[in-house]
Amino acid sequence: MESNPQIPRLYLDNAASAPTRPEAVEAMIPFLGMGATNPSALHASGRRAREGLERAREQVAAVLGATPEEVVFTSGGTESINAAIKGVAIAQRDAGVGSHLVTTEVEHHAVLHSMHYLERFGFEVDYIPVDGEGRIDPAAVGAAMRPDTALVSAMYANNEVGTIQPIVEIGGQVRARSAALGRRVPLHTDAVQAASSLTLDVDSLGVDSLSLSGHKFGAPKGTGVLFLRRGVPFVEQLSGGGQERQRRSGTENVAGAVALATALSLAQAERDEFVRLTRSLRDRLLAGLLAACPDARLNGSREGRLPHNLHLCFPGVEGESVVRALDELGIECSAGAACTSGAWEPSHVLLAMMVPLDWAVGSVRLTLAPDLSAEQIDRVIRELPRVVHRLRDEGGPRSGATASTPATSAQGAAP
């Protein structure tokens, strides 16, 4: 599908990837070209690279309320999540703690697929259900923990429907159950969607590990962070040269780490303004769309959600068709369902929330940036309902669509 270069593009897919900040690009420049030396080298250029890397580590640690030694630079959120779950789980099992894990049904696939991977090697996993808003019950997490529980992983904010999880309360449940067990059960959180609008102070959150992805808050793709609290058992997932204090081998991406630290510091410094601006834009967009399409459904919590996230179901249409039609009009967003071999595969998040299939196939996610104008929002309010009404007139979703197995089983969630 060719886009019309005459139509101005409007990007509403910031949860998928945010534009790289100019400040992050500028911070990278000294560490590119001749500055891209190996930070493990002993010569002057290597020492300069090492100094840049450690300054970036200190910046990230300051944002997280952590020590620099607890910050591990990775290639992105997926690696950070895989390392946090597999590294801690395997270390706990090897130490004789146990091989039971607890997570939720609405996690990102990086979490779910890591859990499914560990199940292949004898780990047991409990998947906690959520309510109709996609919210986790903290008490259910505590109740699922057992004497052999090695790790709990619960996301901070959902990447699809935007529901903010009660991670502080979940942490309280984990600590209370840990006290009863006489040992600390580590709590990991996927905070990939949280950096622009929520605090990342790890002590306030009560987490032992936390995963971030740079390109979600204005750093380049291929950059990420794993916070790993001192003393948490861990087996490295990448072996080799022993970089990152033996926790993540491979020559460090110094330029990427510097850019990530810059973008993260700015995102957290501007957090209140981001929330104020995007919430106002989102509420304007929601009101306008519901007025034009009163049968649309808002997915996720109305109040306890990320301020820039709007996830809607439009009955009688296919989400993919809406996204494609909007793209032809210069409006870029994402869908929450896909059709493969004649069978609809709606998001596992919507299935866990018990959203009916005929609604789930018409789901669309719009995620905003604070620099959007009211005029741009009004453009979406005009165009999206027209697309929905036109597609309904043309026939809506295919008849006989069936849902695939939810991603809480290893078979249903294969990559």
CSV table of C-alpha atoms in Angstrom, one decimal:
chain,number,residue,atom,x,y,z
A,1,MET,CA,0.0,0.0,0.0
A,2,GLU,CA,1.5,3.3,-1.1
A,3,SER,CA,1.1,6.3,1.0
A,4,ASN,CA,0.1,9.6,-0.6
A,5,PRO,CA,3.0,12.1,-0.1
A,6,GLN,CA,0.6,15.0,-0.5
A,7,ILE,CA,-1.2,14.0,2.7
A,8,PRO,CA,0.4,15.2,6.0
A,9,ARG,CA,1.3,12.3,8.2
A,10,LEU,CA,0.0,12.2,11.8
A,11,TYR,CA,1.7,9.7,14.0
A,12,LEU,CA,-0.4,8.2,16.8
A,13,ASP,CA,1.6,5.0,17.5
A,14,ASN,CA,3.9,6.3,20.2
A,15,ALA,CA,3.5,3.2,22.4
A,16,ALA,CA,5.0,1.2,19.6
A,17,SER,CA,8.0,3.5,19.2
A,18,ALA,CA,8.5,7.2,20.1
A,19,PRO,CA,10.5,9.5,17.9
A,20,THR,CA,14.2,9.8,18.9
A,21,ARG,CA,14.9,12.9,20.9
A,22,PRO,CA,17.3,15.4,19.2
A,23,GLU,CA,19.1,15.7,22.6
A,24,ALA,CA,19.7,12.0,22.6
A,25,VAL,CA,21.1,12.1,19.1
A,26,GLU,CA,23.4,15.0,20.1
A,27,ALA,CA,24.6,13.1,23.1
A,28,MET,CA,25.6,10.2,21.0
A,29,ILE,CA,27.8,12.1,18.5
A,30,PRO,CA,31.0,12.1,20.6
A,31,PHE,CA,30.8,8.3,20.8
A,32,LEU,CA,30.3,7.7,17.1
A,33,GLY,CA,32.9,7.6,14.3
A,34,MET,CA,36.4,7.8,15.8
A,35,GLY,CA,34.8,8.0,19.3
A,36,ALA,CA,33.3,4.5,18.9
A,37,THR,CA,36.1,2.8,20.7
A,38,ASN,CA,35.9,-0.3,22.9
A,39,PRO,CA,35.3,0.8,26.5
A,40,SER,CA,37.3,-2.2,27.8
A,41,ALA,CA,40.4,-1.0,26.0
A,42,LEU,CA,43.2,0.4,28.2
A,43,HIS,CA,44.3,3.2,25.9
A,44,ALA,CA,43.1,6.8,26.2
A,45,SER,CA,40.2,6.4,23.7
A,46,GLY,CA,39.0,3.4,25.5
A,47,ARG,CA,39.1,5.2,28.8
A,48,ARG,CA,37.0,8.1,27.3
A,49,ALA,CA,34.4,5.5,26.2
A,50,ARG,CA,34.4,3.9,29.6
A,51,GLU,CA,33.9,7.3,31.3
A,52,GLY,CA,31.0,8.1,29.0
A,53,LEU,CA,29.4,4.7,29.7
A,54,GLU,CA,29.8,5.0,33.5
A,55,ARG,CA,28.4,8.6,33.4
A,56,ALA,CA,25.3,7.2,31.6
A,57,ARG,CA,25.0,4.4,34.2
A,58,GLU,CA,25.1,7.0,37.0
A,59,GLN,CA,22.4,9.1,35.2
A,60,VAL,CA,20.1,6.1,34.9
A,61,ALA,CA,20.8,5.0,38.5
A,62,ALA,CA,19.8,8.5,39.7
A,63,VAL,CA,16.5,8.3,37.9
A,64,LEU,CA,15.8,4.8,39.3
A,65,GLY,CA,16.9,5.6,42.8
A,66,ALA,CA,19.4,2.8,42.5
A,67,THR,CA,23.2,2.5,42.6
A,68,PRO,CA,25.2,2.4,39.4
A,69,GLU,CA,26.2,-1.2,40.1
A,70,GLU,CA,22.5,-2.2,39.9
A,71,VAL,CA,22.1,-0.9,36.3
A,72,VAL,CA,22.7,-3.2,33.4
A,73,PHE,CA,22.7,-1.9,29.8
A,74,THR,CA,21.0,-4.2,27.3
A,75,SER,CA,19.8,-4.2,23.7
A,76,GLY,CA,16.2,-3.3,24.6
A,77,GLY,CA,13.1,-4.2,26.6
A,78,THR,CA,12.9,-7.8,25.2
A,79,GLU,CA,16.4,-8.6,26.4
A,80,SER,CA,15.9,-6.9,29.7
A,81,ILE,CA,12.8,-8.9,30.4
A,82,ASN,CA,14.2,-12.2,29.2
A,83,ALA,CA,17.3,-11.7,31.4
A,84,ALA,CA,15.3,-10.7,34.4
A,85,ILE,CA,13.0,-13.7,34.3
A,86,LYS,CA,15.3,-16.4,33.1
A,87,GLY,CA,18.4,-15.2,34.9
A,88,VAL,CA,16.6,-15.0,38.3
A,89,ALA,CA,14.5,-18.1,37.9
A,90,ILE,CA,17.4,-20.3,36.9
A,91,ALA,CA,19.6,-18.9,39.7
A,92,GLN,CA,16.8,-19.5,42.3
A,93,ARG,CA,16.2,-23.1,41.1
A,94,ASP,CA,20.0,-23.8,41.2
A,95,ALA,CA,20.1,-22.5,44.7
A,96,GLY,CA,17.4,-25.0,45.7
A,97,VAL,CA,14.7,-22.3,46.3
A,98,GLY,CA,12.2,-23.8,43.8
A,99,SER,CA,10.9,-23.6,40.3
A,100,HIS,CA,7.5,-22.0,40.7
A,101,LEU,CA,6.8,-18.7,39.0
A,102,VAL,CA,3.9,-16.2,39.1
A,103,THR,CA,2.9,-13.8,36.4
A,104,THR,CA,-0.3,-12.4,34.9
A,105,GLU,CA,-2.4,-13.2,31.8
A,106,VAL,CA,-1.9,-9.7,30.3
A,107,GLU,CA,1.9,-9.4,30.2
A,108,HIS,CA,3.8,-8.5,27.1
A,109,HIS,CA,4.8,-11.5,25.1
A,110,ALA,CA,8.4,-11.0,26.1
A,111,VAL,CA,7.3,-12.0,29.6
A,112,LEU,CA,4.8,-14.7,28.5
A,113,HIS,CA,7.2,-16.3,26.1
A,114,SER,CA,10.0,-16.3,28.7
A,115,MET,CA,7.6,-18.1,31.0
A,116,HIS,CA,6.7,-20.6,28.3
A,117,TYR,CA,10.4,-21.2,27.6
A,118,LEU,CA,11.0,-22.0,31.3
A,119,GLU,CA,8.0,-24.3,31.4
A,120,ARG,CA,9.8,-26.5,28.8
A,121,PHE,CA,12.6,-27.0,31.4
A,122,GLY,CA,10.4,-28.0,34.3
A,123,PHE,CA,9.3,-24.7,35.8
A,124,GLU,CA,5.7,-24.3,36.9
A,125,VAL,CA,3.9,-21.0,36.2
A,126,ASP,CA,0.7,-19.5,37.6
A,127,TYR,CA,-1.0,-16.9,35.4
A,128,ILE,CA,-3.1,-14.5,37.4
A,129,PRO,CA,-6.3,-13.4,35.7
A,130,VAL,CA,-7.4,-9.8,35.5
A,131,ASP,CA,-10.8,-8.0,35.8
A,132,GLY,CA,-12.7,-6.4,32.9
A,133,GLU,CA,-10.4,-3.3,33.0
A,134,GLY,CA,-7.3,-5.5,32.7
A,135,ARG,CA,-6.3,-4.8,36.3
A,136,ILE,CA,-4.5,-7.3,38.5
A,137,ASP,CA,-5.8,-8.1,42.0
A,138,PRO,CA,-2.7,-7.8,44.3
A,139,ALA,CA,-4.2,-10.3,46.7
A,140,ALA,CA,-4.4,-12.9,44.0
A,141,VAL,CA,-0.7,-12.5,43.4
A,142,GLY,CA,0.1,-13.1,47.0
A,143,ALA,CA,-2.3,-16.0,47.2
A,144,ALA,CA,-0.6,-17.7,44.2
A,145,MET,CA,2.8,-17.7,45.8
A,146,ARG,CA,4.0,-21.0,47.2
A,147,PRO,CA,7.0,-22.2,49.4
A,148,ASP,CA,8.8,-22.9,46.1
A,149,THR,CA,8.1,-19.7,44.4
A,150,ALA,CA,11.3,-18.3,42.8
A,151,LEU,CA,10.0,-15.1,41.1
A,152,VAL,CA,7.0,-12.9,40.6
A,153,SER,CA,6.7,-10.8,37.4
A,154,ALA,CA,3.9,-8.2,37.0
A,155,MET,CA,3.9,-5.4,34.6
A,156,TYR,CA,3.7,-1.7,35.6
A,157,ALA,CA,1.4,-0.5,32.8
A,158,ASN,CA,-0.2,-2.5,30.0
A,159,ASN,CA,1.3,-1.8,26.6
A,160,GLU,CA,-2.0,-2.4,24.8
A,161,VAL,CA,-5.0,-1.1,26.8
A,162,GLY,CA,-2.9,1.3,29.0
A,163,THR,CA,-4.2,0.1,32.3
A,164,ILE,CA,-1.8,1.0,35.1
A,165,GLN,CA,-1.2,-1.9,37.5
A,166,PRO,CA,-1.1,-1.5,41.3
A,167,ILE,CA,2.5,-2.5,41.4
A,168,VAL,CA,3.1,-0.9,44.8
A,169,GLU,CA,0.3,-3.0,46.3
A,170,ILE,CA,1.5,-6.1,44.4
A,171,GLY,CA,4.9,-5.5,45.9
A,172,GLY,CA,3.4,-5.3,49.4
A,173,GLN,CA,1.7,-8.7,48.9
A,174,VAL,CA,4.9,-10.2,47.7
A,175,ARG,CA,6.9,-8.9,50.7
A,176,ALA,CA,4.2,-10.1,53.1
A,177,ARG,CA,4.2,-13.5,51.6
A,178,SER,CA,8.0,-13.5,51.5
A,179,ALA,CA,8.1,-12.7,55.3
A,180,ALA,CA,5.8,-15.7,55.9
A,181,LEU,CA,8.1,-17.9,53.9
A,182,GLY,CA,11.2,-16.6,55.7
A,183,ARG,CA,13.0,-15.4,52.5
A,184,ARG,CA,12.6,-12.7,49.9
A,185,VAL,CA,10.9,-13.6,46.7
A,186,PRO,CA,12.1,-11.2,44.0
A,187,LEU,CA,9.5,-9.1,42.2
A,188,HIS,CA,10.2,-8.0,38.5
A,189,THR,CA,8.2,-5.4,36.6
A,190,ASP,CA,8.0,-4.7,32.9
A,191,ALA,CA,8.1,-0.9,33.0
A,192,VAL,CA,8.6,-0.4,29.3
A,193,GLN,CA,5.5,1.8,28.9
A,194,ALA,CA,6.0,3.7,32.1
A,195,ALA,CA,9.0,6.0,31.6
A,196,SER,CA,7.3,9.0,30.2
A,197,SER,CA,4.4,9.3,32.7
A,198,LEU,CA,5.1,7.3,35.9
A,199,THR,CA,7.7,7.3,38.6
A,200,LEU,CA,10.5,4.8,38.2
A,201,ASP,CA,11.9,4.9,41.7
A,202,VAL,CA,12.5,1.3,42.5
A,203,ASP,CA,12.3,1.6,46.2
A,204,SER,CA,9.0,3.4,46.1
A,205,LEU,CA,7.7,0.7,43.7
A,206,GLY,CA,9.1,-2.1,45.9
A,207,VAL,CA,10.6,-4.0,43.0
A,208,ASP,CA,13.8,-6.0,42.8
A,209,SER,CA,14.2,-5.8,39.0
A,210,LEU,CA,12.8,-3.5,36.3
A,211,SER,CA,13.0,-3.5,32.5
A,212,LEU,CA,13.1,-0.5,30.2
A,213,SER,CA,13.3,-0.1,26.4
A,214,GLY,CA,15.0,3.1,25.1
A,215,HIS,CA,12.9,3.6,22.0
A,216,LYS,CA,9.7,4.0,24.0
A,217,PHE,CA,10.9,7.3,25.5
A,218,GLY,CA,13.0,8.9,22.8
A,219,ALA,CA,16.3,6.9,22.8
A,220,PRO,CA,17.4,5.0,19.7
A,221,LYS,CA,16.2,1.4,19.1
A,222,GLY,CA,18.5,-1.3,20.3
A,223,THR,CA,18.9,0.3,23.8
A,224,GLY,CA,17.6,-0.9,27.1
A,225,VAL,CA,18.1,-1.2,30.8
A,226,LEU,CA,17.7,-3.9,33.4
A,227,PHE,CA,17.7,-2.8,37.0
A,228,LEU,CA,18.8,-5.7,39.2
A,229,ARG,CA,18.8,-5.1,42.9
A,230,ARG,CA,22.0,-6.0,44.7
A,231,GLY,CA,21.8,-9.4,46.2
A,232,VAL,CA,19.2,-10.8,43.9
A,233,PRO,CA,20.4,-14.2,42.5
A,234,PHE,CA,21.1,-14.1,38.8
A,235,VAL,CA,22.6,-16.2,36.1
A,236,GLU,CA,23.8,-14.3,33.0
A,237,GLN,CA,22.0,-15.1,29.8
A,238,LEU,CA,24.8,-13.8,27.5
A,239,SER,CA,28.2,-15.3,28.3
A,240,GLY,CA,31.5,-14.2,26.8
A,241,GLY,CA,33.7,-11.3,27.9
A,242,GLY,CA,32.1,-10.6,31.2
A,243,GLN,CA,31.0,-7.1,30.5
A,244,GLU,CA,28.4,-5.4,32.7
A,245,ARG,CA,29.9,-6.9,35.8
A,246,GLN,CA,29.5,-10.5,34.5
A,247,ARG,CA,25.7,-10.0,33.9
A,248,ARG,CA,25.6,-9.2,30.2
A,249,SER,CA,28.6,-10.0,28.0
A,250,GLY,CA,29.2,-8.2,24.8
A,251,THR,CA,31.0,-5.0,23.9
A,252,GLU,CA,28.8,-2.2,25.3
A,253,ASN,CA,26.9,0.1,23.0
A,254,VAL,CA,28.4,3.3,24.5
A,255,ALA,CA,26.6,5.7,22.2
A,256,GLY,CA,23.3,4.0,22.8
A,257,ALA,CA,23.7,4.0,26.5
A,258,VAL,CA,24.6,7.7,26.6
A,259,ALA,CA,21.6,8.5,24.4
A,260,LEU,CA,19.3,6.3,26.6
A,261,ALA,CA,20.5,8.0,29.8
A,262,THR,CA,19.9,11.5,28.2
A,263,ALA,CA,16.4,10.5,27.0
A,264,LEU,CA,15.4,8.9,30.2
A,265,SER,CA,16.5,11.8,32.3
A,266,LEU,CA,14.5,14.2,30.1
A,267,ALA,CA,11.4,12.0,30.1
A,268,GLN,CA,11.3,11.8,33.8
A,269,ALA,CA,12.0,15.5,34.3
A,270,GLU,CA,9.1,16.3,31.9
A,271,ARG,CA,6.8,13.7,33.3
A,272,ASP,CA,4.2,16.0,34.8
A,273,GLU,CA,4.0,18.1,31.7
A,274,PHE,CA,3.7,14.9,29.5
A,275,VAL,CA,0.8,13.7,31.7
A,276,ARG,CA,-1.0,17.1,31.6
A,277,LEU,CA,-0.8,17.6,27.9
A,278,THR,CA,-1.4,14.0,26.7
A,279,ARG,CA,-4.3,13.5,29.1
A,280,SER,CA,-6.0,16.6,27.8
A,281,LEU,CA,-5.5,15.6,24.2
A,282,ARG,CA,-6.6,12.0,24.9
A,283,ASP,CA,-9.8,13.1,26.7
A,284,ARG,CA,-10.6,15.4,23.8
A,285,LEU,CA,-10.1,12.6,21.3
A,286,LEU,CA,-12.2,10.1,23.4
A,287,ALA,CA,-15.1,12.5,23.8
A,288,GLY,CA,-15.1,13.3,20.1
A,289,LEU,CA,-15.0,9.7,19.0
A,290,LEU,CA,-17.6,8.5,21.4
A,291,ALA,CA,-19.9,11.3,20.2
A,292,ALA,CA,-19.5,10.2,16.6
A,293,CYS,CA,-19.5,6.5,17.4
A,294,PRO,CA,-21.6,6.1,20.6
A,295,ASP,CA,-21.4,2.3,20.3
A,296,ALA,CA,-17.6,2.2,20.6
A,297,ARG,CA,-16.1,0.6,23.7
A,298,LEU,CA,-13.2,2.0,25.7
A,299,ASN,CA,-10.8,-0.8,26.8
A,300,GLY,CA,-8.9,-0.7,30.0
A,301,SER,CA,-9.4,1.5,33.0
A,302,ARG,CA,-11.0,4.9,32.3
A,303,GLU,CA,-9.1,6.7,35.1
A,304,GLY,CA,-6.2,4.4,36.0
A,305,ARG,CA,-4.6,4.3,32.6
A,306,LEU,CA,-1.6,5.8,30.8
A,307,PRO,CA,-2.4,9.4,29.9
A,308,HIS,CA,-1.5,9.0,26.2
A,309,ASN,CA,-3.2,5.7,25.6
A,310,LEU,CA,-6.6,5.3,23.9
A,311,HIS,CA,-7.7,1.8,23.1
A,312,LEU,CA,-11.2,1.4,21.5
A,313,CYS,CA,-13.3,-1.4,20.0
A,314,PHE,CA,-15.6,-0.5,17.1
A,315,PRO,CA,-18.2,-3.2,16.5
A,316,GLY,CA,-18.9,-4.3,13.0
A,317,VAL,CA,-15.5,-3.6,11.6
A,318,GLU,CA,-12.0,-5.1,11.5
A,319,GLY,CA,-9.3,-3.3,13.4
A,320,GLU,CA,-6.8,-4.0,10.7
A,321,SER,CA,-9.1,-2.5,8.0
A,322,VAL,CA,-9.5,0.6,10.1
A,323,VAL,CA,-5.8,1.0,10.5
A,324,ARG,CA,-5.1,0.6,6.8
A,325,ALA,CA,-7.9,3.0,5.8
A,326,LEU,CA,-6.5,5.6,8.3
A,327,ASP,CA,-3.0,5.1,6.9
A,328,GLU,CA,-4.3,6.0,3.5
A,329,LEU,CA,-5.5,9.2,5.0
A,330,GLY,CA,-2.2,9.9,6.7
A,331,ILE,CA,-3.1,8.8,10.2
A,332,GLU,CA,-0.9,6.2,11.7
A,333,CYS,CA,-2.0,3.9,14.6
A,334,SER,CA,-2.2,0.2,15.4
A,335,ALA,CA,-4.7,-2.6,15.6
A,336,GLY,CA,-5.4,-5.1,18.3
A,337,ALA,CA,-6.4,-8.1,16.2
A,338,ALA,CA,-5.0,-9.9,13.2
A,339,CYS,CA,-6.5,-12.4,10.8
A,340,THR,CA,-4.4,-15.5,10.0
A,341,SER,CA,-5.6,-18.3,7.7
A,342,GLY,CA,-9.2,-17.2,8.1
A,343,ALA,CA,-9.2,-17.2,11.9
A,344,TRP,CA,-9.2,-13.9,13.9
A,345,GLU,CA,-6.5,-13.7,16.6
A,346,PRO,CA,-7.4,-10.9,18.9
A,347,SER,CA,-5.0,-9.7,21.6
A,348,HIS,CA,-4.5,-12.0,24.5
A,349,VAL,CA,-5.0,-9.0,26.7
A,350,LEU,CA,-8.5,-8.4,25.4
A,351,LEU,CA,-9.3,-12.2,25.7
A,352,ALA,CA,-8.0,-12.1,29.3
A,353,MET,CA,-10.4,-9.1,29.9
A,354,MET,CA,-13.3,-11.2,28.6
A,355,VAL,CA,-13.9,-8.8,25.7
A,356,PRO,CA,-16.2,-10.6,23.3
A,357,LEU,CA,-14.6,-11.7,20.0
A,358,ASP,CA,-16.9,-9.7,17.8
A,359,TRP,CA,-15.8,-6.6,19.7
A,360,ALA,CA,-12.1,-7.5,20.0
A,361,VAL,CA,-11.6,-7.9,16.2
A,362,GLY,CA,-12.5,-4.2,15.9
A,363,SER,CA,-9.9,-2.9,18.3
A,364,VAL,CA,-7.7,0.1,17.5
A,365,ARG,CA,-5.0,1.7,19.7
A,366,LEU,CA,-4.1,5.4,19.4
A,367,THR,CA,-1.2,6.6,21.5
A,368,LEU,CA,-0.4,10.3,21.6
A,369,ALA,CA,2.5,12.7,22.0
A,370,PRO,CA,2.4,15.9,24.0
A,371,ASP,CA,3.3,18.1,20.9
A,372,LEU,CA,0.1,17.2,19.0
A,373,SER,CA,-2.3,20.1,18.4
A,374,ALA,CA,-6.0,20.3,19.0
A,375,GLU,CA,-6.5,20.7,15.3
A,376,GLN,CA,-4.7,17.4,14.7
A,377,ILE,CA,-6.9,15.6,17.3
A,378,ASP,CA,-9.9,17.1,15.6
A,379,ARG,CA,-8.7,15.7,12.3
A,380,VAL,CA,-8.8,12.2,13.8
A,381,ILE,CA,-12.2,12.9,15.3
A,382,ARG,CA,-13.5,13.7,11.7
A,383,GLU,CA,-11.7,10.9,9.8
A,384,LEU,CA,-11.9,7.9,12.1
A,385,PRO,CA,-15.7,7.7,12.4
A,386,ARG,CA,-16.0,8.2,8.6
A,387,VAL,CA,-13.8,5.2,8.1
A,388,VAL,CA,-15.7,3.1,10.6
A,389,HIS,CA,-19.1,4.0,9.1
A,390,ARG,CA,-17.8,3.3,5.6
A,391,LEU,CA,-16.3,-0.1,6.5
A,392,ARG,CA,-19.6,-1.0,8.2
A,393,ASP,CA,-21.5,-0.2,5.0
A,394,GLU,CA,-19.0,-2.4,3.1
A,395,GLY,CA,-19.7,-5.4,5.2
A,396,GLY,CA,-17.8,-5.3,8.5
A,397,PRO,CA,-15.7,-8.2,9.8
A,398,ARG,CA,-15.7,-11.7,8.2
A,399,SER,CA,-18.4,-14.0,9.3
A,400,GLY,CA,-17.5,-17.2,11.2
A,401,ALA,CA,-14.4,-15.6,12.8
A,402,THR,CA,-13.0,-17.6,15.7
A,403,ALA,CA,-10.6,-16.8,18.4
A,404,SER,CA,-7.3,-18.5,18.9
A,405,THR,CA,-6.2,-20.0,22.2
A,406,PRO,CA,-5.3,-17.3,24.8
A,407,ALA,CA,-1.6,-16.8,25.4
A,408,THR,CA,-1.7,-18.4,28.8
A,409,SER,CA,-0.9,-21.8,27.3
A,410,ALA,CA,2.4,-22.6,25.7
A,411,GLN,CA,0.7,-23.9,22.6
A,412,GLY,CA,-1.4,-20.9,22.1
A,413,ALA,CA,1.4,-18.4,22.6
A,414,ALA,CA,4.2,-19.7,20.3
A,415,PRO,CA,6.0,-16.8,18.7
